[in-house]
mmCIF file of C-alpha atoms in Angstrom:
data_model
loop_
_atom_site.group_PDB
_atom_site.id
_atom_site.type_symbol
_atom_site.label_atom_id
_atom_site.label_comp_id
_atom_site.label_asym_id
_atom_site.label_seq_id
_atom_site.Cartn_x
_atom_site.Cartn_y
_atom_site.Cartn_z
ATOM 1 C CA UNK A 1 16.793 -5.342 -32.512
ATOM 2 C CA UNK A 2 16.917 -3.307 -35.271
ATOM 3 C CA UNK A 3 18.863 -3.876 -38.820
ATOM 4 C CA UNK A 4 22.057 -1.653 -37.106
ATOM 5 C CA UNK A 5 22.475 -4.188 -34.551
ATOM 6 C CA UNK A 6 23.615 -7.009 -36.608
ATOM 7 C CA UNK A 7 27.023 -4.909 -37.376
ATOM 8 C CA UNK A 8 27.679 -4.587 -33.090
ATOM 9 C CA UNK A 9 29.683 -7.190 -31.998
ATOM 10 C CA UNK A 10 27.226 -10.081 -30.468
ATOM 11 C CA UNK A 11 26.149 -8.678 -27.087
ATOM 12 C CA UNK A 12 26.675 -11.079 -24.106
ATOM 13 C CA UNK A 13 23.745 -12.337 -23.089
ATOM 14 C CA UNK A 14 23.740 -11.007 -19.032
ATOM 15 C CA UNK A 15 20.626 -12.124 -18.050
ATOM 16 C CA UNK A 16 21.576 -15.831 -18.461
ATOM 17 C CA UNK A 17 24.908 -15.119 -17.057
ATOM 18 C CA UNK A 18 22.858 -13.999 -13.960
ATOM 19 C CA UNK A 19 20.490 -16.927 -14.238
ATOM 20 C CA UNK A 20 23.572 -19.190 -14.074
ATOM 21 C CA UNK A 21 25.206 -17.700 -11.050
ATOM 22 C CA UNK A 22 21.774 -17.154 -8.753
ATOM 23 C CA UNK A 23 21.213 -20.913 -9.563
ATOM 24 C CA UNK A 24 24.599 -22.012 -8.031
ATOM 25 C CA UNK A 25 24.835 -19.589 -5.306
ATOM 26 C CA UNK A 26 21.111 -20.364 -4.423
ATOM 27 C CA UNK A 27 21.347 -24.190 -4.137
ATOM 28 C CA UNK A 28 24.827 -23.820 -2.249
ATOM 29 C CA UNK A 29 23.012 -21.707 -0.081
ATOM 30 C CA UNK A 30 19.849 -23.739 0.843
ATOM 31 C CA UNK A 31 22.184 -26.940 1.345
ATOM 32 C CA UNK A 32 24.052 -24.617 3.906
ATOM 33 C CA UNK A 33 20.495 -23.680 5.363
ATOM 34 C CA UNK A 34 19.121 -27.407 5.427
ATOM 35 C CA UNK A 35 22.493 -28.899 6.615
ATOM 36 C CA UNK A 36 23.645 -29.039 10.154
ATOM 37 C CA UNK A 37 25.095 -25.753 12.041
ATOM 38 C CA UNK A 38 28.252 -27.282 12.816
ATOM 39 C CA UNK A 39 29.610 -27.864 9.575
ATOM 40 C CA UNK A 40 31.281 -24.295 9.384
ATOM 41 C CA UNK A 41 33.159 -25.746 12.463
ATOM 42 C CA UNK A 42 33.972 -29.121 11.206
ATOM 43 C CA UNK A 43 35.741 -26.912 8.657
ATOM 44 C CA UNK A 44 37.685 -25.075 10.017
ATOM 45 C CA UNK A 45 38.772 -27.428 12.439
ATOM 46 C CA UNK A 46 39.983 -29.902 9.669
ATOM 47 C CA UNK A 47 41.510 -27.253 8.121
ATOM 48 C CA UNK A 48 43.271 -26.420 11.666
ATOM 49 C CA UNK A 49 44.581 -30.094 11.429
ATOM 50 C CA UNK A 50 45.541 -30.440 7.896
ATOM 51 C CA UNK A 51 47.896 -27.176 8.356
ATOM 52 C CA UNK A 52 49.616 -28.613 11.257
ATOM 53 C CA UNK A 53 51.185 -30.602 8.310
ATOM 54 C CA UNK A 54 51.190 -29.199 5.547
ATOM 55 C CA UNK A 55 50.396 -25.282 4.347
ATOM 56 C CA UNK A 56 47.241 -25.099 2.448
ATOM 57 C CA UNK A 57 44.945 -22.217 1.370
ATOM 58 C CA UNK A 58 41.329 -22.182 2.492
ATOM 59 C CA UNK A 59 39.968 -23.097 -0.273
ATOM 60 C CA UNK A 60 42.185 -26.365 0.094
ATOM 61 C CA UNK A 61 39.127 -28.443 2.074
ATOM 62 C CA UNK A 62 35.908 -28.409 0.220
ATOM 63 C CA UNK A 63 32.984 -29.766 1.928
ATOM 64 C CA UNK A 64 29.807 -31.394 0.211
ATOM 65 C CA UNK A 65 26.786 -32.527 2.012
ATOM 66 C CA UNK A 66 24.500 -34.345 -0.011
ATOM 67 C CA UNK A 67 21.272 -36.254 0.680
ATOM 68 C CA UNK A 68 20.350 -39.647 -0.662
ATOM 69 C CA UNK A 69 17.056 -40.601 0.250
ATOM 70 C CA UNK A 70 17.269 -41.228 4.483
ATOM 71 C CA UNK A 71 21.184 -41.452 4.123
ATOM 72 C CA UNK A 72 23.630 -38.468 4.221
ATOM 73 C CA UNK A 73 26.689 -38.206 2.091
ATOM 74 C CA UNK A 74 29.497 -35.857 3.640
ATOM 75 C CA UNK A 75 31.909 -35.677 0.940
ATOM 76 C CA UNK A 76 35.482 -33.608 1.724
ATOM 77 C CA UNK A 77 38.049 -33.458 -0.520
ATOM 78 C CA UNK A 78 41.193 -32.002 0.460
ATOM 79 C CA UNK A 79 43.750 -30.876 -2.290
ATOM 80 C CA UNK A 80 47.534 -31.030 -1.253
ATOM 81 C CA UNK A 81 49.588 -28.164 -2.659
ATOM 82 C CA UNK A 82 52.044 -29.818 -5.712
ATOM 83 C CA UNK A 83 55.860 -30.388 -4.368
ATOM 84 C CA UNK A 84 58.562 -28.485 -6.186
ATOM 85 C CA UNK B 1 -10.660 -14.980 10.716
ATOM 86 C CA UNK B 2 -8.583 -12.800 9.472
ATOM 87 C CA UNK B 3 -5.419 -13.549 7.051
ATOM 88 C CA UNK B 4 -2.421 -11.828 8.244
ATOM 89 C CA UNK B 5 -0.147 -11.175 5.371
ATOM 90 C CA UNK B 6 3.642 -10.157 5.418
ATOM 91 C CA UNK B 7 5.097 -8.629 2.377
ATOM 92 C CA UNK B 8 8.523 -9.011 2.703
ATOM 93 C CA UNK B 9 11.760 -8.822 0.432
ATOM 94 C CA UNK B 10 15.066 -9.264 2.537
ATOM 95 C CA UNK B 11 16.924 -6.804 -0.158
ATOM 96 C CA UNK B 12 15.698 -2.935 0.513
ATOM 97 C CA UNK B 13 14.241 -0.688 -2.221
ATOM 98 C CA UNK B 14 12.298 -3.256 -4.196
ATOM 99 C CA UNK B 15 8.846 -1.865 -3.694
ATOM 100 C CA UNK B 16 8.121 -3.488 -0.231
ATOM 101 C CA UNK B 17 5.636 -0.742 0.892
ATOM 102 C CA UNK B 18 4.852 0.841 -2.233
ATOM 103 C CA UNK B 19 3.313 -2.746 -2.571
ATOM 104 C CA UNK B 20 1.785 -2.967 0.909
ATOM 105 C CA UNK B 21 0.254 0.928 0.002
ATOM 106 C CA UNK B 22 -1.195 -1.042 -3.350
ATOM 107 C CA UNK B 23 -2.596 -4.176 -2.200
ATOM 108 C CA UNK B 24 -3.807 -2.902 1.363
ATOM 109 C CA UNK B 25 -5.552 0.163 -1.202
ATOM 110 C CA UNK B 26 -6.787 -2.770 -3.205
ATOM 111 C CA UNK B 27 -8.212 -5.022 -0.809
ATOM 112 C CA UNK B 28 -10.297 -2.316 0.277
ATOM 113 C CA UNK B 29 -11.733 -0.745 -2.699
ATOM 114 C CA UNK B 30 -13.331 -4.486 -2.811
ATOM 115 C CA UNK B 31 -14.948 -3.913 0.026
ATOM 116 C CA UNK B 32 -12.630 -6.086 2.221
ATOM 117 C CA UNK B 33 -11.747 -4.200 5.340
ATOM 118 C CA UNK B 34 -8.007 -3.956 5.551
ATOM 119 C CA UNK B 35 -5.403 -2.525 8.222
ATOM 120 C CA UNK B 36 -2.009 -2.104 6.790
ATOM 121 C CA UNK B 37 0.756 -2.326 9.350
ATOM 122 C CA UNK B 38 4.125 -0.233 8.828
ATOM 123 C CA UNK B 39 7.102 -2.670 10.717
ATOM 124 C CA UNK B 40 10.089 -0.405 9.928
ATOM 125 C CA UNK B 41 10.571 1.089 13.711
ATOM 126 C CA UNK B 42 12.995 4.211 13.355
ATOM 127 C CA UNK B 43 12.049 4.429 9.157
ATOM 128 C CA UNK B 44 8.643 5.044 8.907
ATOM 129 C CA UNK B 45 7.700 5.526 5.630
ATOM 130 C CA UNK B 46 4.100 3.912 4.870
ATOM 131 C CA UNK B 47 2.446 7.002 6.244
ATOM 132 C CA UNK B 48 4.345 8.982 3.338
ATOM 133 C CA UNK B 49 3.683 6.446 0.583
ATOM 134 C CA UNK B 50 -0.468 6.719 1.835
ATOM 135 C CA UNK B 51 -0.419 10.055 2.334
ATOM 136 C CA UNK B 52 -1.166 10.531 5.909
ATOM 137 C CA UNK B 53 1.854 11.667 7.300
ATOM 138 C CA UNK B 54 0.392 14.635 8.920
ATOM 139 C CA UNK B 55 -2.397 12.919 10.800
ATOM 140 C CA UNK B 56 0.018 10.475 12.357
ATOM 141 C CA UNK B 57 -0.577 11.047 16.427
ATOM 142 C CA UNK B 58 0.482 7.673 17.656
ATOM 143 C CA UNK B 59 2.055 4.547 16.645
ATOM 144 C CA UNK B 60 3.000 1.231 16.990
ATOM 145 C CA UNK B 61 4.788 0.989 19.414
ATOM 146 C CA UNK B 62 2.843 3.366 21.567
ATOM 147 C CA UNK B 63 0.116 0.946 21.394
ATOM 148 C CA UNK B 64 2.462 -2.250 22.225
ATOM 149 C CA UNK B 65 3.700 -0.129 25.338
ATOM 150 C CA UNK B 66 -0.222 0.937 26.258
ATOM 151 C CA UNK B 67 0.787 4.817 25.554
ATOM 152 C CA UNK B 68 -2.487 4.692 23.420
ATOM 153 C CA UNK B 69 -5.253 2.131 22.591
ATOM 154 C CA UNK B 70 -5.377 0.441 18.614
ATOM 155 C CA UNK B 71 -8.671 2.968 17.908
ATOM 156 C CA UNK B 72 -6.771 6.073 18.912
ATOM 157 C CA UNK B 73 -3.782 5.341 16.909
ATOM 158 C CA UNK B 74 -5.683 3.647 13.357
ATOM 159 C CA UNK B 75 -5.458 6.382 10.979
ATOM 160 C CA UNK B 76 -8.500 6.091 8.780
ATOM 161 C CA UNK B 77 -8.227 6.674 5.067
ATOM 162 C CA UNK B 78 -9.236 9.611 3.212
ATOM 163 C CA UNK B 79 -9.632 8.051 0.040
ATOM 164 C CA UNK B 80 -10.557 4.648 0.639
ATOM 165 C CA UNK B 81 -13.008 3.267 2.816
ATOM 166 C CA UNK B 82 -12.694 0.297 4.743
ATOM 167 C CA UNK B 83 -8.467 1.178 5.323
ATOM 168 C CA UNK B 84 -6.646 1.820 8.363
ATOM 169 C CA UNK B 85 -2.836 2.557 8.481
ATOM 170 C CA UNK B 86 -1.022 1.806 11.799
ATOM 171 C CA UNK B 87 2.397 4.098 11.195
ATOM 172 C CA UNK B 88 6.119 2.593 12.725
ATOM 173 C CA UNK B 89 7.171 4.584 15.644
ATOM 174 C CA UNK B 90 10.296 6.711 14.681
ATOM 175 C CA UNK B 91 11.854 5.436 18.004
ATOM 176 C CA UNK B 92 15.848 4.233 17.665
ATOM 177 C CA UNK B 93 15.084 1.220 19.557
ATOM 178 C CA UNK B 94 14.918 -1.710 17.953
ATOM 179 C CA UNK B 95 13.787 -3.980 20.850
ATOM 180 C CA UNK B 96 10.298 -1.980 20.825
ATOM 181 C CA UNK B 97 8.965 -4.636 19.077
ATOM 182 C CA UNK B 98 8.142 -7.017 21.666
ATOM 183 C CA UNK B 99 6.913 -10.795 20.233
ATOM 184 C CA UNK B 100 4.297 -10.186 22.834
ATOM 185 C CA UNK B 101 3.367 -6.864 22.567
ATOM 186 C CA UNK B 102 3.213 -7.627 18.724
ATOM 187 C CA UNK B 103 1.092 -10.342 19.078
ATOM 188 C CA UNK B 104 -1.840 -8.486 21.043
ATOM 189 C CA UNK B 105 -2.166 -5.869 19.107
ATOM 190 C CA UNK B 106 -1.860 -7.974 15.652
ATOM 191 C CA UNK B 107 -4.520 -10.059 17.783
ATOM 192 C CA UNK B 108 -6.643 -6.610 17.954
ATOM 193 C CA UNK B 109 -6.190 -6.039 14.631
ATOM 194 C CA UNK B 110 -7.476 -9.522 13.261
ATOM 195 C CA UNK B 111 -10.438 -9.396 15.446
ATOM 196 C CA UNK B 112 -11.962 -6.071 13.619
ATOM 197 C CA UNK B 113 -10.417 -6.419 10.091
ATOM 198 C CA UNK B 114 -10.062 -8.950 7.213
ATOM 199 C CA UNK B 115 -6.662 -8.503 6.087
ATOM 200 C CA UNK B 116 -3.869 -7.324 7.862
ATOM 201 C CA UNK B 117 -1.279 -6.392 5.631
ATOM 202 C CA UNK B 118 2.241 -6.293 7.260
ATOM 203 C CA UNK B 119 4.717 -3.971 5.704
ATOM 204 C CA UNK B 120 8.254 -5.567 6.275
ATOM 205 C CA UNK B 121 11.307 -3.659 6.721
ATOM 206 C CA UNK B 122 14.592 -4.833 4.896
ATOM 207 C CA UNK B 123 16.784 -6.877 6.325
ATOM 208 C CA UNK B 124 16.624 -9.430 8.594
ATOM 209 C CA UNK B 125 17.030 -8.006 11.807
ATOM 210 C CA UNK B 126 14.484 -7.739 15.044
ATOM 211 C CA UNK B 127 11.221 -6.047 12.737
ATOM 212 C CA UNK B 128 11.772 -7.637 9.540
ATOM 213 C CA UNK B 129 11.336 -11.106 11.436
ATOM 214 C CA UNK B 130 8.248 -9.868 13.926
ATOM 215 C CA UNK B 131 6.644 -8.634 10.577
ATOM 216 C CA UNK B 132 6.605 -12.147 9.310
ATOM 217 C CA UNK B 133 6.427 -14.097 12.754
ATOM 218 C CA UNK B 134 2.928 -13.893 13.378
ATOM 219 C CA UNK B 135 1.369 -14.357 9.510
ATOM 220 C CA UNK B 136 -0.501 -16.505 7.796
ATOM 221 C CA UNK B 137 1.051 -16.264 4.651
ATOM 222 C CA UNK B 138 4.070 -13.998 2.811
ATOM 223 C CA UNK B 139 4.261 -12.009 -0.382
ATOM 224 C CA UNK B 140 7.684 -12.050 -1.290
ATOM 225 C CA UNK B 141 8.748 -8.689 -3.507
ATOM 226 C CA UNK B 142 11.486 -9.477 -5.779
ATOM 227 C CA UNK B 143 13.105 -7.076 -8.939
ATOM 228 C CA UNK B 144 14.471 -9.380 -11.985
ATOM 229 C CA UNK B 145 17.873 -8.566 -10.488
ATOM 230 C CA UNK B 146 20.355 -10.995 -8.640
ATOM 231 C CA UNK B 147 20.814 -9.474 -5.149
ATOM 232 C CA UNK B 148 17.147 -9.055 -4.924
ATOM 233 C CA UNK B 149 16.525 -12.732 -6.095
ATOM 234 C CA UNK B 150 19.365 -14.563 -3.855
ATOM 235 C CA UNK B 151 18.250 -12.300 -0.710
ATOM 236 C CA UNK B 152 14.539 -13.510 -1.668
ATOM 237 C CA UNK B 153 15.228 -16.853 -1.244
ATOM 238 C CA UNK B 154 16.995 -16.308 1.642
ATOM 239 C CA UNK B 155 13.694 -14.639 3.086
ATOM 240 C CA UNK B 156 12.354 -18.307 1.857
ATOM 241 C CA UNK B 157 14.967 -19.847 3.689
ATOM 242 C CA UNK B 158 13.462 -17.874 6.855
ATOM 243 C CA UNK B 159 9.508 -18.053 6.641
ATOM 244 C CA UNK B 160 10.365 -21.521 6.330
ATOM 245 C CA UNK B 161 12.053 -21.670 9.559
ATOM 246 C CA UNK B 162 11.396 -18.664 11.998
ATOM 247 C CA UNK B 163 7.566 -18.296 11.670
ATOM 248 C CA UNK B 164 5.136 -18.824 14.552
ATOM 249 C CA UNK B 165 3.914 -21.873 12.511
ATOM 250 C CA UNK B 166 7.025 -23.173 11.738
ATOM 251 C CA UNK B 167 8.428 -22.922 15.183
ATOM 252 C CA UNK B 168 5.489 -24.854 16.431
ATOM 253 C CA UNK B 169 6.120 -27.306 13.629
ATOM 254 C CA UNK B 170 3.648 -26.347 11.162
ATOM 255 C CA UNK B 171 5.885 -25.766 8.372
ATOM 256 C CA UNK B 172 6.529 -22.786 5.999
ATOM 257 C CA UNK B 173 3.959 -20.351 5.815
ATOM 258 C CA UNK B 174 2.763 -20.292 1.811
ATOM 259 C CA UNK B 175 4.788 -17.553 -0.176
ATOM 260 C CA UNK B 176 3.977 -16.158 -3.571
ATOM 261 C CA UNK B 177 5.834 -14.493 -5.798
ATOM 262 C CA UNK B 178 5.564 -10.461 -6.862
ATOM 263 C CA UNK B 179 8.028 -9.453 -9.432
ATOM 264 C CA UNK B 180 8.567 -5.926 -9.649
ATOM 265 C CA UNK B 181 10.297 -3.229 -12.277
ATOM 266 C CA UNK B 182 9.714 -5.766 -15.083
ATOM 267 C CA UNK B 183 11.289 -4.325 -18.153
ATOM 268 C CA UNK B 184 9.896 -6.659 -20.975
ATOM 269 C CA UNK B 185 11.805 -4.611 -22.908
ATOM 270 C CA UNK B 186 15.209 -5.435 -21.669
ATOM 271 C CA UNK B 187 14.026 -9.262 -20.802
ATOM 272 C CA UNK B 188 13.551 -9.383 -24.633
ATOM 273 C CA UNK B 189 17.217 -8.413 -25.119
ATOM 274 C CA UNK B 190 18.793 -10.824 -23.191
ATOM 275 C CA UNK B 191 19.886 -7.880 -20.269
ATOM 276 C CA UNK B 192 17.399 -8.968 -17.555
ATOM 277 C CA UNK B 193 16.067 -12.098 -15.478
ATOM 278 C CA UNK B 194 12.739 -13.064 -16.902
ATOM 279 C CA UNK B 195 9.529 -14.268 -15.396
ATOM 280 C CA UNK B 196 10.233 -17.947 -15.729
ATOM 281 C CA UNK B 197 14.157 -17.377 -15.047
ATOM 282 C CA UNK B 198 13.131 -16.056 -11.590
ATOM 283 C CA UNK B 199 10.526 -18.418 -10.853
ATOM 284 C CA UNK B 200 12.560 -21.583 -11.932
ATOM 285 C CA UNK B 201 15.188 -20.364 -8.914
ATOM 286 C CA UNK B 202 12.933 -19.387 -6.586
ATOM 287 C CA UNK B 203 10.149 -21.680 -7.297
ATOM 288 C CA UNK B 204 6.951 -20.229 -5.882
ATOM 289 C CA UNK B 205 3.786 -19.155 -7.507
ATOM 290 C CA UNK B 206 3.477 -16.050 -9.172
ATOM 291 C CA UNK B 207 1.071 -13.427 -7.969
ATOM 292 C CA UNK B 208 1.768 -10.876 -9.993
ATOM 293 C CA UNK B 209 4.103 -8.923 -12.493
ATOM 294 C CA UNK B 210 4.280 -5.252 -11.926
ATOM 295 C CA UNK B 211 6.435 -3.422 -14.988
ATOM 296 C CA UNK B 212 8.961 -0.782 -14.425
ATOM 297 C CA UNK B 213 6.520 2.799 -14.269
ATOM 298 C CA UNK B 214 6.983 6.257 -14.115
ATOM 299 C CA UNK B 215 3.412 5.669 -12.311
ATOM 300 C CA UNK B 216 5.212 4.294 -8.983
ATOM 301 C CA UNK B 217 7.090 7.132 -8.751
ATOM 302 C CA UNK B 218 4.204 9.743 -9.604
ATOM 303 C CA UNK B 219 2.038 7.696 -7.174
ATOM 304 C CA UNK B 220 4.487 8.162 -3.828
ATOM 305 C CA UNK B 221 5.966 11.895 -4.796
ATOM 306 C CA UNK B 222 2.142 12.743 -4.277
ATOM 307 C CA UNK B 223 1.306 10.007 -1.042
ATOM 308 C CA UNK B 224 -1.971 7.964 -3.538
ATOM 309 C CA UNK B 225 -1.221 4.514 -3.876
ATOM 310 C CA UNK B 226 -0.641 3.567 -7.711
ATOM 311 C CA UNK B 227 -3.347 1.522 -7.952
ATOM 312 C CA UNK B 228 -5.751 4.487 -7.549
ATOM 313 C CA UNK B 229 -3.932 5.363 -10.858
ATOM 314 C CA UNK B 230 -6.208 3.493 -12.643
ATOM 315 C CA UNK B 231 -4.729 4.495 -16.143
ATOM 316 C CA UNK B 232 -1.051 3.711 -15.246
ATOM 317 C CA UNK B 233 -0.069 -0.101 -16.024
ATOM 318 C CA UNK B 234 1.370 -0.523 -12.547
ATOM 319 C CA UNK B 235 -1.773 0.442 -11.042
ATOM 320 C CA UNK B 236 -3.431 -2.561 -12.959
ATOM 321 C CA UNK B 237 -1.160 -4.971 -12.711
ATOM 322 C CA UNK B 238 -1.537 -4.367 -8.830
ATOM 323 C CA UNK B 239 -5.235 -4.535 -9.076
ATOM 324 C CA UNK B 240 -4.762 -8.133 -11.210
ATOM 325 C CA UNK B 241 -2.440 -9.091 -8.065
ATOM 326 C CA UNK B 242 -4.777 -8.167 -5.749
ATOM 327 C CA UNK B 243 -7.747 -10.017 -7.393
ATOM 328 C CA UNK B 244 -5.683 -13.312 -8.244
ATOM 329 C CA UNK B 245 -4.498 -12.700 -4.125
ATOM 330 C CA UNK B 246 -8.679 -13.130 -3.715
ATOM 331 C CA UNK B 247 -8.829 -15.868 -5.483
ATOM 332 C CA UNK B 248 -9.695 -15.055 -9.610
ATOM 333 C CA UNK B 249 -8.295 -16.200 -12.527
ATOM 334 C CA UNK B 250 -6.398 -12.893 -14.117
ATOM 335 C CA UNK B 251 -4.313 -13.407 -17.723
ATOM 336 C CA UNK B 252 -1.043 -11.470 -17.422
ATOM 337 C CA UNK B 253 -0.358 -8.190 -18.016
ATOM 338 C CA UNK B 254 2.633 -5.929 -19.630
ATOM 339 C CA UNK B 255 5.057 -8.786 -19.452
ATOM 340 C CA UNK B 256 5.745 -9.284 -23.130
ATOM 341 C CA UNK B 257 7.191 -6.444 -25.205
ATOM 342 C CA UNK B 258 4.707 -4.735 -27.600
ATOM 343 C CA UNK B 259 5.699 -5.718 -30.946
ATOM 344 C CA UNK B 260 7.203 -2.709 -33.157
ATOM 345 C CA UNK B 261 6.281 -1.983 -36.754
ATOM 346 C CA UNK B 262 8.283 -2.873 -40.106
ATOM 347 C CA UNK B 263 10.204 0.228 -39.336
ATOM 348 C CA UNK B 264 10.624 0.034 -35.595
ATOM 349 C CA UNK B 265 12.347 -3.469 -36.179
ATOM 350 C CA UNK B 266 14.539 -1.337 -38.972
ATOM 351 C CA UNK B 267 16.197 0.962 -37.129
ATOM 352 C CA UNK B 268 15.627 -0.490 -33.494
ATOM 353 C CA UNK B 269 14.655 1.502 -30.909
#
């Protein structure tokens, strides 16, 4: 960096930016990899059963595997849309 | 035996067979006798990046369909003793590759050379997966950048899965890491992925570190693998790879940024 530099305005760091969002997409992706094949289904199935109530989005129903150990942790949280 | 080696990518344009040109070129100025195999049916290119596009006579899949026999369609070096290219057919159809026509004539292969060096296509489709399906181990070709890292460890995700050996339950096939276009340059700024960055996501061993060259591109507009640039830093760096891929102890090359003078730091550069 030379002495001109120091008047730029602070330059945003990219490569840690990119460092950030391979490490996320990475380990979402290997859980989906390691996981069961059906869970896309389960999905969109509960999805298909929540909306016979009420309208939700898709990102409404998020779905977490997780592994403890020999036990597996399938966490879902559904969000309800606020009432007006 | 011989060690059957796939150097694969997933993400296209990252050096796949400028790489398998460099190694395969490597392994046999040692004295290792070395085939290298071009796996991109309907986009042959190997033949281009080793210059022997004009003695190609048969191919591939001509040998899988018994067209012509392994000898007639080996294409020895000019330059390098102990190589042998085996060029991609230019054929539109995908299903050419045959798991057991592949398997005989990798079979052939392993029974007369050392290495057999597979050149991947991109992708993930029919010949990127009979590239890997059948090798012992995987050099995975990655650029600092984030669609070549996620679609690396994707790759990951399928040597782990869809090899011969892990079909049969043996397990991922070992992988190691070649990161190439390394800009130390722009690392040092803060504007690409470094060394460690990569290897911390996709956390396999490093076999090499090949910098961004003008020598790559020099090297394939005239069909000589880089690393019989001796001069050029990518042409070492490969030859380090190559050795450490033999087994030796090699420090690291062009990965940090040459530091600049009192006046260099002044007015940047």
């Amino acid at each position: 960096m030379g002495i001109f530099d120091y008047f730029r305005s602070p330059k945003t760091r990219s490569a840690s930016q990119a460092k950030e969002r391979l490490q996320i997409i990475v380990a979402r992706e290997r859980a989906h990899r390691s996981g069961p094949d059906y869970l896309p289904a389960l999905h969109r199935e509960i999805l298909a059963v929540i909306r016979k109530y009420v309208h939700v989005d898709d990102e409404a129903v998020q779905m977490n595997l997780e592994r403890e150990g020999d036990c597996e942790v399938l966490e879902l949280n559904i969000t309800l849309p606020e009432k007006d | 035996m011989a060690r059957i080696v796939v150097i694969t990518s997933g993400k296209g344009g990252v050096g796949k067979t400028t790489t398998s040109a460099a190694i395969a070129t490597g392994l046999a100025l040692q004295g290792r006798k070395t085939a290298v195999v071009d796996f991109d049916v309907g986009l042959r290119n190997l033949d281009l990046i080793m210059g022997c596009e004009r003695r190609v006579v048969y191919d591939f899949v001509n040998v899988i369909n018994g067209d012509a026999n392994l000898r007639q369609a080996l294409i020895k070096d000019k330059r390098t003793d102990n190589l042998f290219i085996l060029p991609a057919s230019q054929t539109r159809d995908k299903e050419a590759l045959t798991t057991e026509g592949v398997e005989r004539v990798l079979g052939e292969l392993a029974k007369e050379f050392e290495f057999v060096i597979c050149d991947s296509p991109a992708g993930i489709e029919r010949g990127a997966l009979m590239a890997s399906y059948f090798a012992d181990e995987a050099i995975v070709v990655t650029n600092p950048e984030v669609s070549s890292v996620r679609d690396s460890d994707r790759m990951l995700g399928i040597l782990a899965s869809k090899t011969k050996k892990a079909e049969q339950g043996g397990g991922a096939i070992p992988a190691t890491l070649l990161l190439t276009r390394y800009s130390p340059a722009r690392v040092d700024k803060g504007e690409m992925l470094s060394i460690e960055d990569v290897q911390d996501i996709l956390s396999i061993d490093l076999l090499g570190v090949i910098p961004e060259s003008q020598a790559v591109l020099n090297a394939s507009n005239s069909g000589v693998p880089v690393v019989l640039d001796e001069d050029s830093d990518a042409g070492q760096a490969y030859l380090d790879a190559v050795a450490r891929f033999l087994g030796e102890e090699r420090p690291y090359r062009f990965t940090t940024l040459e530091k600049k003078g009192f006046f260099g730091r002044l007015f940047g550069g």
